[in-house]
Coordinates of C-alpha atoms in Angstrom, one line a residue:
Chain E
M1 CA -26.7 10.9 29.9
T2 CA -26.5 7.5 31.7
K3 CA -23.6 5.2 31.0
I4 CA -24.8 2.0 29.0
V5 CA -22.8 -0.9 28.6
E6 CA -23.7 -4.1 26.1
C7 CA -22.6 -7.4 27.2
V8 CA -22.8 -10.6 25.2
P9 CA -22.0 -13.8 27.1
N10 CA -21.6 -17.1 25.4
Y11 CA -22.5 -20.1 27.7
S12 CA -21.7 -23.8 26.8
I13 CA -25.3 -25.1 27.2
S14 CA -28.2 -25.0 25.0
E15 CA -30.8 -27.9 25.6
D16 CA -30.9 -27.8 29.2
T17 CA -33.9 -25.1 29.3
C18 CA -34.2 -25.2 33.1
G19 CA -30.3 -24.8 33.3
I20 CA -30.4 -21.6 30.9
E21 CA -33.3 -20.0 33.0
K22 CA -31.2 -20.4 36.2
I23 CA -28.2 -18.8 34.3
I24 CA -30.0 -15.9 32.9
S25 CA -31.9 -15.2 36.3
P26 CA -29.7 -12.3 37.6
F27 CA -30.0 -10.4 34.4
K28 CA -33.7 -10.3 35.0
E29 CA -33.8 -9.7 38.7
I30 CA -30.9 -6.9 39.1
E31 CA -32.0 -3.7 38.5
G32 CA -30.2 -1.6 35.9
V33 CA -29.9 -4.5 33.5
E34 CA -32.0 -5.3 30.5
L35 CA -32.2 -8.9 29.0
V36 CA -32.7 -8.5 25.3
N37 CA -32.0 -11.7 23.7
V38 CA -31.4 -15.3 24.5
E39 CA -30.5 -17.4 21.7
P40 CA -29.4 -21.2 22.3
D41 CA -28.1 -22.9 19.2
I42 CA -28.3 -26.6 19.5
N43 CA -25.5 -27.8 17.0
Y44 CA -23.2 -25.3 18.4
N45 CA -24.4 -26.5 21.9
R46 CA -24.0 -22.9 23.0
T47 CA -26.5 -20.1 24.1
V48 CA -25.5 -16.4 23.2
V49 CA -27.3 -14.0 25.7
T50 CA -27.5 -10.1 25.0
V51 CA -28.0 -7.7 27.9
I52 CA -27.6 -3.9 28.1
G53 CA -27.6 -1.5 31.2
E54 CA -25.7 0.5 33.5
P55 CA -22.1 -0.5 34.0
E56 CA -21.9 -1.5 37.7
A57 CA -25.3 -3.3 37.4
V58 CA -24.2 -5.3 34.4
K59 CA -21.0 -6.4 35.8
R60 CA -22.6 -7.4 39.0
A61 CA -25.3 -9.5 37.1
M62 CA -22.5 -11.1 35.0
V63 CA -20.3 -12.5 37.8
Q64 CA -23.4 -13.9 39.3
S65 CA -24.6 -15.6 36.4
C66 CA -21.0 -17.2 35.7
K67 CA -21.0 -18.4 39.4
I68 CA -24.3 -20.1 38.4
A69 CA -23.1 -21.3 35.0
S70 CA -20.2 -22.8 36.8
E71 CA -22.6 -24.9 38.9
V72 CA -25.1 -25.9 36.2
I73 CA -22.7 -26.9 33.3
D74 CA -20.1 -29.6 33.5
M75 CA -17.6 -29.2 30.7
T76 CA -16.1 -32.8 31.2
K77 CA -19.6 -33.9 29.6
H78 CA -20.0 -30.9 27.0
H79 CA -19.7 -31.9 23.4
G80 CA -20.8 -29.2 20.3
E81 CA -19.5 -27.9 16.8
H82 CA -18.4 -24.7 18.2
K83 CA -14.9 -24.3 20.0
R84 CA -15.0 -23.8 23.5
M85 CA -12.9 -23.7 26.7
G86 CA -15.2 -22.9 29.6
A87 CA -19.0 -22.8 31.0
T88 CA -19.2 -19.2 30.4
D89 CA -16.8 -19.6 27.5
V90 CA -16.5 -15.7 26.6
V91 CA -17.8 -12.2 28.0
P92 CA -17.6 -9.5 25.8
F93 CA -18.3 -5.9 26.8
I94 CA -19.3 -3.3 24.3
P95 CA -19.6 0.6 25.2
I96 CA -22.9 1.8 23.8
Q97 CA -23.5 5.2 25.5
D98 CA -21.1 7.8 27.5
M99 CA -18.6 5.2 27.8
S100 CA -15.2 5.6 26.5
I101 CA -13.2 2.3 25.3
E102 CA -10.9 3.1 28.2
E103 CA -13.9 3.0 30.8
T104 CA -14.9 -0.5 29.2
I105 CA -11.8 -1.8 29.3
A106 CA -11.6 -1.1 33.2
L107 CA -15.2 -2.6 33.6
S108 CA -14.2 -5.9 31.9
E109 CA -11.0 -6.0 34.0
A110 CA -13.0 -5.5 37.3
C111 CA -15.5 -8.0 36.0
A112 CA -12.6 -10.5 35.3
K113 CA -11.1 -10.1 38.8
E114 CA -14.7 -10.7 40.4
I115 CA -15.3 -13.9 38.4
Y116 CA -12.1 -15.2 39.6
E117 CA -12.6 -14.3 43.1
A118 CA -16.3 -15.6 43.2
C119 CA -15.9 -18.8 41.1
N120 CA -12.3 -19.6 41.1
I121 CA -12.3 -19.9 37.3
P122 CA -9.2 -18.4 35.6
V123 CA -9.6 -15.6 33.3
F124 CA -8.1 -14.3 30.4
L125 CA -8.4 -10.7 29.2
Y126 CA -8.9 -10.6 25.4
N127 CA -9.4 -8.3 22.5
L128 CA -9.0 -4.7 23.5
S129 CA -8.5 -5.4 27.1
A130 CA -5.6 -7.9 26.6
K131 CA -2.4 -7.2 28.3
R132 CA -0.3 -9.2 25.9
E133 CA -0.2 -9.6 22.3
Q134 CA -0.9 -13.3 22.1
C135 CA -4.4 -12.5 24.0
K136 CA -5.6 -10.3 21.4
N137 CA -7.4 -13.0 19.3
L138 CA -10.0 -15.1 21.3
P139 CA -9.4 -18.2 18.8
D140 CA -5.8 -18.1 19.7
I141 CA -6.4 -18.3 23.6
R142 CA -9.2 -20.9 23.0
K143 CA -6.9 -23.2 20.9
G144 CA -6.8 -26.6 22.4
E145 CA -10.3 -26.1 24.1
F146 CA -11.3 -27.0 27.5
E147 CA -10.0 -30.5 27.0
G148 CA -6.3 -29.2 26.2
M149 CA -6.4 -26.1 28.8
K150 CA -5.3 -27.9 31.8
E151 CA -1.5 -28.5 29.9
K152 CA -1.9 -25.2 28.0
L153 CA -1.9 -23.1 31.2
Q154 CA 1.2 -24.8 32.7
D155 CA 3.1 -23.1 29.9
P156 CA 3.8 -19.4 31.4
Y157 CA 3.3 -17.9 28.1
W158 CA -0.5 -18.9 28.6
T159 CA -0.7 -17.9 32.2
P160 CA -4.2 -16.5 32.6
D161 CA -4.5 -12.9 33.7
F162 CA -6.4 -13.9 36.9
G163 CA -5.9 -17.4 38.5
Y164 CA -3.5 -20.3 37.4
E165 CA -5.3 -23.8 37.5
V166 CA -8.4 -24.6 35.0
H167 CA -11.7 -24.8 37.0
P168 CA -12.3 -28.8 36.9
T169 CA -15.7 -28.7 35.3
A170 CA -16.1 -24.9 34.5
G171 CA -12.6 -24.6 32.7
V172 CA -11.7 -21.1 31.2
T173 CA -13.0 -17.8 30.6
A174 CA -12.2 -14.7 28.2
V175 CA -13.6 -11.2 29.4
G176 CA -12.9 -8.3 27.2
C177 CA -13.9 -5.0 25.8
R178 CA -14.6 -5.0 21.9
P179 CA -15.9 -2.2 19.7
L180 CA -19.4 -2.1 18.6
L181 CA -19.8 -3.6 15.2
V182 CA -22.4 -4.3 12.9
A183 CA -23.0 -7.9 12.0
Y184 CA -25.0 -7.9 8.5
N185 CA -25.6 -10.9 6.0
I186 CA -26.9 -10.2 2.4
D187 CA -28.8 -13.1 0.7
L188 CA -28.1 -13.8 -2.9
K189 CA -30.8 -15.8 -5.1
T190 CA -28.7 -18.7 -5.7
E191 CA -27.2 -21.9 -4.2
D192 CA -23.8 -21.3 -5.4
R193 CA -21.6 -20.6 -2.5
K194 CA -18.9 -19.6 -5.2
V195 CA -20.6 -16.6 -6.3
A196 CA -21.0 -15.4 -2.4
A197 CA -17.2 -16.3 -1.9
A198 CA -16.2 -14.3 -5.0
I199 CA -18.2 -11.3 -4.0
A200 CA -17.0 -11.4 -0.3
R201 CA -13.5 -11.2 -1.7
M202 CA -14.6 -8.0 -3.9
I203 CA -16.2 -6.2 -1.0
R204 CA -13.8 -6.9 2.0
Y205 CA -10.9 -5.0 3.1
S206 CA -8.4 -7.8 2.9
N207 CA -8.8 -8.1 -0.8
G208 CA -9.1 -4.5 -1.9
G209 CA -12.7 -3.5 -0.6
Y210 CA -14.1 -1.2 1.8
R211 CA -12.1 -0.3 4.8
C212 CA -14.4 -1.5 7.6
I213 CA -15.6 -4.5 6.0
Q214 CA -14.9 -8.1 6.9
A215 CA -16.6 -10.9 4.6
G216 CA -17.1 -14.5 3.7
P217 CA -19.6 -16.8 2.1
A218 CA -22.1 -18.7 4.1
S219 CA -24.6 -21.7 2.6
L220 CA -28.3 -21.7 3.9
D221 CA -31.0 -24.3 3.3
D222 CA -31.9 -23.1 -0.1
H223 CA -29.8 -19.8 -1.0
V224 CA -26.2 -18.5 -0.2
Q225 CA -25.3 -15.5 1.9
V226 CA -22.4 -12.8 2.0
T227 CA -21.9 -12.8 5.6
M228 CA -20.2 -9.7 7.0
N229 CA -19.0 -7.7 10.2
V230 CA -18.8 -3.9 9.6
T231 CA -16.4 -3.0 12.0
D232 CA -16.9 0.8 12.2
Y233 CA -20.4 1.9 10.9
H234 CA -19.4 5.5 11.1
M235 CA -16.4 5.1 8.6
T236 CA -18.2 2.5 6.3
S237 CA -21.9 2.9 6.3
V238 CA -23.9 -0.2 6.2
Y239 CA -25.7 0.8 2.8
R240 CA -22.3 0.7 1.0
A241 CA -21.9 -2.9 1.7
Y242 CA -25.4 -3.7 0.3
E243 CA -25.2 -1.5 -2.8
A244 CA -21.8 -2.9 -3.5
V245 CA -22.8 -6.3 -3.3
K246 CA -25.7 -5.5 -5.5
M247 CA -23.3 -4.1 -7.5
E248 CA -20.9 -6.8 -8.1
A249 CA -23.5 -9.3 -8.0
K250 CA -24.6 -8.3 -11.7
R251 CA -21.4 -9.5 -13.0
F252 CA -22.7 -13.1 -11.9
G253 CA -26.2 -12.3 -12.9
V254 CA -27.4 -13.0 -9.4
E255 CA -30.2 -11.0 -7.5
V256 CA -29.7 -9.8 -4.1
C257 CA -33.1 -11.0 -2.3
G258 CA -32.8 -9.9 1.0
S259 CA -30.7 -9.0 4.2
E260 CA -30.4 -9.2 8.1
F261 CA -28.8 -7.8 11.1
I262 CA -27.4 -10.3 13.4
G263 CA -27.7 -9.0 17.3
L264 CA -28.4 -5.3 18.0
V265 CA -27.6 -2.1 15.8
S266 CA -27.4 1.3 17.0
L267 CA -29.9 4.0 15.9
D268 CA -26.9 6.1 14.4
C269 CA -26.0 3.2 12.2
I270 CA -29.8 2.7 10.8
K271 CA -30.0 6.6 10.4
D272 CA -26.9 6.7 8.4
I273 CA -28.5 4.0 6.1
A274 CA -31.8 5.9 5.9
A275 CA -30.0 9.4 5.0
Y276 CA -28.6 7.8 1.9
Y277 CA -31.7 6.6 0.6
L278 CA -33.9 9.9 1.5
Q279 CA -31.0 12.0 -0.3
K280 CA -30.0 13.5 2.8
P281 CA -26.4 14.8 3.2
S282 CA -26.0 13.1 6.6
K283 CA -27.6 11.3 9.3
D284 CA -28.3 14.4 11.2
D285 CA -30.7 15.8 8.6
V286 CA -32.9 12.6 9.2
D287 CA -35.7 13.8 11.0
L288 CA -37.9 10.8 11.8
S289 CA -39.0 8.8 14.3
M290 CA -37.4 5.2 15.0
D291 CA -40.2 3.2 13.4
E292 CA -39.8 5.5 10.4
I293 CA -36.3 5.0 10.1
I294 CA -36.9 1.2 10.4
D295 CA -39.3 1.3 7.8
V296 CA -36.9 3.1 5.3
V297 CA -34.1 0.6 5.9
V298 CA -36.4 -2.5 5.8
K299 CA -37.6 -1.3 2.4
N300 CA -34.3 -0.3 0.9
L301 CA -32.1 -3.0 2.2
Q302 CA -34.9 -5.8 1.9
V303 CA -34.0 -6.6 5.6
H304 CA -36.1 -9.4 7.3
G305 CA -36.8 -10.1 11.0
F306 CA -36.0 -6.3 11.8
S307 CA -37.9 -4.5 14.3
K308 CA -37.2 -1.8 17.0
E309 CA -36.3 -4.6 19.5
K310 CA -33.2 -4.9 17.4
V311 CA -32.2 -1.1 17.8
I312 CA -29.9 -0.3 20.9
E313 CA -31.7 2.8 21.8
Y314 CA -35.2 1.1 22.2
Y315 CA -33.5 -0.2 25.5
V316 CA -31.8 3.1 26.6
K317 CA -34.4 5.0 28.3
Chain V
M1 CA 9.7 -11.3 -22.0
T2 CA 11.7 -8.2 -22.4
K3 CA 12.0 -6.0 -19.2
I4 CA 10.2 -2.8 -19.4
V5 CA 10.5 0.3 -17.3
E6 CA 8.4 3.2 -17.5
C7 CA 9.9 6.6 -16.4
V8 CA 8.0 10.0 -16.0
P9 CA 10.5 12.9 -15.5
N10 CA 9.0 16.3 -14.6
Y11 CA 11.2 19.5 -15.7
S12 CA 10.9 23.0 -14.8
I13 CA 10.3 24.2 -18.2
S14 CA 7.1 24.7 -20.1
E15 CA 7.1 27.8 -22.9
D16 CA 10.5 27.1 -24.1
T17 CA 9.7 24.9 -26.9
C18 CA 13.2 24.7 -28.3
G19 CA 14.5 23.9 -24.8
I20 CA 12.1 21.1 -24.3
E21 CA 12.9 19.6 -27.8
K22 CA 16.6 19.5 -26.7
I23 CA 15.8 17.9 -23.3
I24 CA 13.7 15.4 -24.9
S25 CA 16.0 14.5 -27.7
P26 CA 17.8 11.4 -26.0
F27 CA 14.5 9.8 -25.7
K28 CA 14.1 9.8 -29.4
E29 CA 17.4 9.3 -30.4
I30 CA 18.5 6.1 -27.8
E31 CA 17.2 2.6 -29.1
G32 CA 15.2 0.5 -26.8
V33 CA 13.3 4.0 -25.6
E34 CA 10.0 5.1 -26.7
L35 CA 8.9 8.7 -26.1
V36 CA 5.0 8.3 -25.1
N37 CA 3.9 11.6 -24.2
V38 CA 5.1 15.4 -23.5
E39 CA 2.9 17.4 -21.7
P40 CA 3.8 21.1 -20.7
D41 CA 1.9 23.2 -18.3
I42 CA 2.2 26.8 -18.3
N43 CA 0.7 27.7 -15.2
Y44 CA 2.8 25.1 -13.3
N45 CA 6.0 26.1 -15.5
R46 CA 6.5 22.5 -15.8
T47 CA 6.8 19.8 -18.5
V48 CA 5.9 16.1 -17.6
V49 CA 7.3 13.3 -20.0
T50 CA 6.4 9.8 -20.1
V51 CA 8.9 7.3 -21.8
I52 CA 8.7 3.5 -21.6
G53 CA 11.5 1.0 -22.8
E54 CA 14.3 -1.3 -21.9
P55 CA 15.9 -0.4 -18.4
E56 CA 19.6 0.4 -19.2
A57 CA 18.5 2.4 -22.4
V58 CA 15.8 4.6 -20.4
K59 CA 18.2 5.1 -17.6
R60 CA 21.1 5.9 -20.0
A61 CA 18.7 8.6 -22.1
M62 CA 17.4 9.9 -18.5
V63 CA 21.0 10.7 -17.5
Q64 CA 21.8 12.6 -20.9
S65 CA 18.4 14.4 -20.9
C66 CA 19.1 15.5 -17.4
K67 CA 22.2 16.9 -18.3
I68 CA 20.8 18.9 -21.0
A69 CA 18.2 20.1 -18.9
S70 CA 21.0 21.4 -16.5
E71 CA 22.4 23.3 -19.5
V72 CA 18.9 24.7 -20.8
I73 CA 17.3 25.6 -17.6
D74 CA 18.2 28.1 -15.0
M75 CA 16.2 27.7 -11.8
T76 CA 17.5 31.1 -10.4
K77 CA 15.0 32.5 -13.0
H78 CA 12.3 30.0 -12.9
H79 CA 8.6 30.9 -11.5
G80 CA 5.7 28.5 -11.6
E81 CA 2.6 27.6 -9.3
H82 CA 3.9 24.2 -8.7
K83 CA 6.5 23.5 -6.1
R84 CA 9.9 22.5 -7.6
M85 CA 13.6 22.0 -6.5
G86 CA 15.5 21.4 -9.5
A87 CA 15.6 21.7 -13.5
T88 CA 15.1 18.1 -13.6
D89 CA 12.7 18.2 -10.6
V90 CA 11.6 14.2 -10.1
V91 CA 12.4 11.4 -11.9
P92 CA 9.9 8.3 -11.0
F93 CA 10.5 4.8 -12.4
I94 CA 7.7 2.4 -12.5
P95 CA 8.1 -1.4 -13.0
I96 CA 5.9 -2.1 -16.2
Q97 CA 6.9 -5.8 -17.6
D98 CA 9.3 -8.8 -16.1
M99 CA 10.6 -6.1 -13.5
S100 CA 10.5 -6.5 -9.8
I101 CA 10.2 -3.8 -7.3
E102 CA 13.8 -4.6 -6.1
E103 CA 15.2 -4.5 -9.7
T104 CA 13.3 -1.0 -10.4
I105 CA 14.7 0.3 -7.1
A106 CA 18.4 -0.8 -8.2
L107 CA 18.0 1.0 -11.6
S108 CA 16.6 4.4 -10.0
E109 CA 19.7 4.0 -7.6
A110 CA 22.0 3.5 -10.7
C111 CA 20.5 6.2 -12.3
A112 CA 20.8 8.7 -9.2
K113 CA 24.5 7.9 -8.9
E114 CA 25.0 8.5 -12.7
I115 CA 23.1 12.0 -12.6
Y116 CA 25.1 13.2 -9.8
E117 CA 28.4 11.8 -11.6
A118 CA 27.6 13.6 -15.0
C119 CA 25.8 16.7 -13.8
N120 CA 27.3 17.4 -10.4
I121 CA 23.4 17.7 -9.3
P122 CA 22.7 16.5 -5.6
V123 CA 20.1 13.5 -5.9
F124 CA 17.5 12.2 -3.3
L125 CA 16.4 8.9 -3.5
Y126 CA 12.8 8.9 -2.8
N127 CA 9.4 6.8 -2.4
L128 CA 10.2 3.1 -2.6
S129 CA 13.7 3.8 -3.3
A130 CA 14.3 5.9 0.1
K131 CA 17.0 4.7 2.2
R132 CA 15.6 6.9 5.2
E133 CA 12.1 7.7 6.4
Q134 CA 12.3 11.2 5.7
C135 CA 12.8 10.6 2.1
K136 CA 10.0 8.6 1.6
N137 CA 7.6 11.4 0.7
L138 CA 8.5 13.7 -2.3
P139 CA 6.8 16.9 -0.9
D140 CA 9.0 16.7 2.4
I141 CA 12.3 16.6 0.6
R142 CA 11.0 19.2 -1.9
K143 CA 10.0 21.6 1.1
G144 CA 11.8 25.1 0.8
E145 CA 12.0 24.7 -3.0
F146 CA 14.8 25.6 -4.9
E147 CA 15.5 28.8 -3.0
G148 CA 15.6 27.2 0.3
M149 CA 17.9 24.2 -0.7
K150 CA 21.2 25.7 0.0
E151 CA 20.6 26.3 3.5
K152 CA 18.2 22.9 4.0
L153 CA 21.1 20.7 2.7
Q154 CA 23.5 21.9 5.5
D155 CA 21.3 20.1 7.8
P156 CA 22.7 16.5 8.0
Y157 CA 19.2 15.5 8.2
W158 CA 18.8 16.7 4.7
T159 CA 22.1 15.5 3.1
P160 CA 21.4 14.0 -0.3
D161 CA 22.0 10.3 -1.1
F162 CA 24.4 11.4 -3.8
G163 CA 26.2 15.0 -3.7
Y164 CA 26.2 17.5 -0.9
E165 CA 25.9 21.2 -2.6
V166 CA 23.0 22.2 -4.6
H167 CA 23.7 22.7 -8.4
P168 CA 23.7 26.8 -8.4
T169 CA 21.3 26.8 -11.4
A170 CA 20.1 23.1 -11.8
G171 CA 19.2 22.9 -8.1
V172 CA 18.3 19.2 -6.7
T173 CA 16.8 16.2 -8.1
A174 CA 14.9 13.3 -6.6
V175 CA 14.8 9.6 -8.5
G176 CA 13.0 6.8 -7.1
C177 CA 10.8 3.7 -7.7
R178 CA 7.2 4.2 -7.4
P179 CA 4.4 1.5 -7.8
L180 CA 2.2 1.8 -11.3
L181 CA -0.9 3.5 -9.9
V182 CA -4.0 4.5 -12.2
A183 CA -4.9 8.3 -12.1
Y184 CA -8.4 8.3 -12.9
N185 CA -11.1 11.3 -12.8
I186 CA -14.8 11.1 -12.6
D187 CA -16.8 14.2 -14.0
L188 CA -19.9 15.3 -12.1
K189 CA -22.8 17.1 -13.7
T190 CA -22.6 20.1 -11.1
E191 CA -20.3 23.4 -10.4
D192 CA -20.9 22.3 -6.5
R193 CA -17.2 21.2 -5.6
K194 CA -19.0 20.3 -2.1
V195 CA -20.5 17.4 -3.8
A196 CA -17.3 16.2 -5.2
A197 CA -15.7 16.5 -2.0
A198 CA -18.5 14.8 0.0
I199 CA -18.0 11.8 -2.5
A200 CA -14.4 11.7 -2.6
R201 CA -14.6 11.2 1.3
M202 CA -17.2 8.5 0.9
I203 CA -15.0 6.4 -1.4
R204 CA -11.5 7.0 -0.2
Y205 CA -9.7 4.5 2.1
S206 CA -8.7 7.4 4.3
N207 CA -12.5 8.0 5.4
G208 CA -13.7 4.3 5.1
G209 CA -13.9 3.9 1.6
Y210 CA -12.0 1.4 -0.8
R211 CA -8.7 0.3 0.3
C212 CA -6.7 1.3 -2.8
I213 CA -8.4 4.7 -3.4
Q214 CA -7.1 8.2 -2.6
A215 CA -9.4 10.9 -3.9
G216 CA -10.1 14.6 -3.6
P217 CA -12.3 17.3 -5.4
A218 CA -11.4 19.4 -8.5
S219 CA -13.2 22.2 -10.1
L220 CA -12.9 22.5 -13.8
D221 CA -14.4 25.3 -16.2
D222 CA -17.9 24.1 -15.9
H223 CA -18.4 21.2 -13.6
V224 CA -16.4 19.3 -11.0
Q225 CA -14.6 16.1 -10.6
V226 CA -13.7 13.5 -8.3
T227 CA -9.9 13.0 -9.1
M228 CA -8.5 10.0 -7.8
N229 CA -5.4 7.6 -7.7
V230 CA -6.1 3.8 -7.6
T231 CA -2.9 2.6 -5.9
D232 CA -2.9 -0.9 -6.6
Y233 CA -5.9 -1.8 -9.6
H234 CA -5.2 -5.6 -8.9
M235 CA -7.0 -5.1 -5.5
T236 CA -9.3 -2.4 -6.2
S237 CA -10.4 -2.4 -9.8
V238 CA -11.4 0.8 -11.4
Y239 CA -14.7 -0.3 -12.2
R240 CA -15.3 -0.2 -8.4
A241 CA -14.2 3.3 -8.2
Y242 CA -16.7 4.3 -11.1
E243 CA -19.7 2.5 -9.8
A244 CA -19.1 3.9 -6.2
V245 CA -19.3 7.3 -7.4
K246 CA -22.3 6.8 -9.4
M247 CA -24.0 5.3 -6.3
E248 CA -22.9 8.0 -3.8
A249 CA -23.8 10.7 -6.3
K250 CA -27.5 9.4 -6.2
R251 CA -27.9 10.9 -2.7
F252 CA -27.1 14.5 -4.0
G253 CA -29.2 13.8 -7.2
V254 CA -26.0 14.4 -9.3
E255 CA -25.6 12.5 -12.8
V256 CA -21.9 11.1 -13.6
C257 CA -21.1 12.8 -17.0
G258 CA -17.8 11.2 -17.8
S259 CA -14.4 10.2 -17.0
E260 CA -10.7 10.2 -18.0
F261 CA -7.4 8.5 -17.2
I262 CA -4.5 10.6 -16.7
G263 CA -1.3 9.1 -18.3
L264 CA -0.8 5.5 -19.1
V265 CA -2.8 2.6 -18.1
S266 CA -2.0 -1.0 -18.4
L267 CA -4.2 -3.7 -20.5
D268 CA -4.7 -5.7 -17.4
C269 CA -6.4 -2.8 -15.7
I270 CA -8.8 -2.2 -18.4
K271 CA -9.4 -5.9 -19.1
D272 CA -10.3 -6.0 -15.5
I273 CA -12.8 -3.5 -16.1
A274 CA -14.1 -5.1 -19.3
A275 CA -14.6 -8.3 -17.5
Y276 CA -17.2 -6.8 -15.2
Y277 CA -19.3 -5.0 -17.7
L278 CA -19.0 -8.4 -20.1
Q279 CA -20.1 -10.1 -16.9
K280 CA -16.9 -12.5 -16.9
P281 CA -15.9 -13.9 -13.7
S282 CA -12.2 -12.0 -14.3
K283 CA -10.0 -10.5 -16.6
D284 CA -8.5 -14.1 -18.0
D285 CA -11.9 -14.7 -19.4
V286 CA -12.1 -11.6 -21.5
D287 CA -10.8 -12.9 -25.2
L288 CA -11.3 -9.5 -26.8
S289 CA -8.7 -7.4 -29.0
M290 CA -7.2 -4.4 -27.6
D291 CA -9.5 -2.2 -29.5
E292 CA -12.5 -3.8 -28.4
I293 CA -11.6 -3.9 -24.7
I294 CA -11.1 -0.2 -25.0
D295 CA -14.5 0.2 -26.7
V296 CA -16.4 -1.5 -23.8
V297 CA -14.2 0.6 -21.3
V298 CA -15.0 3.7 -23.0
K299 CA -18.9 3.0 -23.2
N300 CA -19.3 1.8 -19.9
L301 CA -17.2 4.3 -18.0
Q302 CA -18.1 7.1 -20.2
V303 CA -14.2 7.7 -20.7
H304 CA -13.4 10.5 -22.7
G305 CA -9.7 11.0 -24.5
F306 CA -9.1 7.3 -24.5
S307 CA -7.4 5.3 -27.3
K308 CA -4.8 2.6 -27.4
E309 CA -1.8 5.2 -27.3
K310 CA -2.8 5.3 -23.5
V311 CA -2.1 1.6 -23.0
I312 CA 1.1 0.7 -21.9
E313 CA 1.1 -2.4 -24.1
Y314 CA 0.7 -0.5 -27.2
Y315 CA 4.4 0.4 -26.9
V316 CA 5.7 -2.9 -25.5
K317 CA 6.4 -5.0 -28.7

């Protein structure tokens, strides 16, 4: 099997389409890299890019992209609702196929080193790649944002893993390995955010719910959502999240009217969901094509905006 | 509010009704103690007694009962399926009303000391009362059973918290504070133990399920059960266990045909269950009598063998 890694860099840019095109060009040009998605958010003034491919190729493209971002973006002129500390704000690597966590950490370290050497941008290793307790959690590193980084980095507690001084216009970057998680939202047929908040508390681990569910409420234009991360879908299958929300919603007399996956999901994850609704003992008993599995999942979880382009294996040839 | 503690001593006796009567007599005679239940099991050759009442009174009765057990039971002649190390094998104290964990630990320590002084039986402090890591888990202490205790206690690692030498006929006792948990079993309309085992894995914390659920399969005469402990029903309400089992059972085309509480439950616990089925936001919105709450719970969870005599508050005047 080919080793496959996913990379989801976040850039501090959104309206400058031409700038974004330049930044993502290495992902289109370098062989072994597949550009999956580019999602600019104007309120956040931030663009999230999803690529997958062979580890070395993805790393090389990522370093080039980071260099271009440091030339295109000037953080001294950047404003947006999302907290940020650099032109390339964060670079998460996720193991997808035939990659161990250890290999992915090593890849992220090599990438961080090369970003520093190529761009002179200081880099923190975060999440599973963190070398120090204080670097595990990205918001802790980012606290103070671009404007506060110069002072923050003078404190030896916050010396980056590569480099020492903030890049004057490109700021600071965090690079790290994180496990594959499923970002999943469930729509409730109500505008009452309190209902979504109560249900989120009932299903999430921190309040006694399922082991691998983190959840909170979100307000959309005309309804609310329970928005969640399933941190390990092998342990807590996603159908459980859906069925638990449906069950808890009954207490409030509220209907579940849809759901959506944010970003990519693995074929294993949706196979596991399909197995439940097809009354099969496990995902290994599901003998269907990817399209058929998607149909079962879309129908039973009322998923919108889902297609094979959101399944990792679609890109893994 | 009066301080109330529950105590559930386990004695290595079952068929000698006259002996059991003697052992439980202090729980009937001492004021401030209520004898709730006496459950001999002949296969286990073990009797589980449940009492609740005022802390000092329960402790005093417990020490007297332990003394009588050491006179009635001869461990050198005891056989049974359940592992055991003493005439009074284990004495768990559970805080019920206006008692902190710390107060209950202190009570268990005082009880342990008095048992040693009154009966010359060595005592280990276990569970939340344990002073050493190796004493937290009762089966670790009990390993080797009565017959192996003489040798085991010569190892300084296994010096009891009170006393040094095994009592020649009454063995060794463990005393400790444990949190109030709910022992709850759900009946499945099948004789296939594998189904119960699979569902237990799907709902229990250790495999990705609910935070406060421990579960396993059990085989009865004509059907199987998912047998569980809900270790903190404030966090993981018991209706979630029931609804989750019902949901997972659908995969196997199996019906949930009943459920039962083992031992006592608190009014809070069943109020919380009723709130869900009455579509109330929380247990504090349930404005019903104890009998009415029991009716709602029995009907919705298909509970058998349940009545107000199984509710702690029935004994707390």
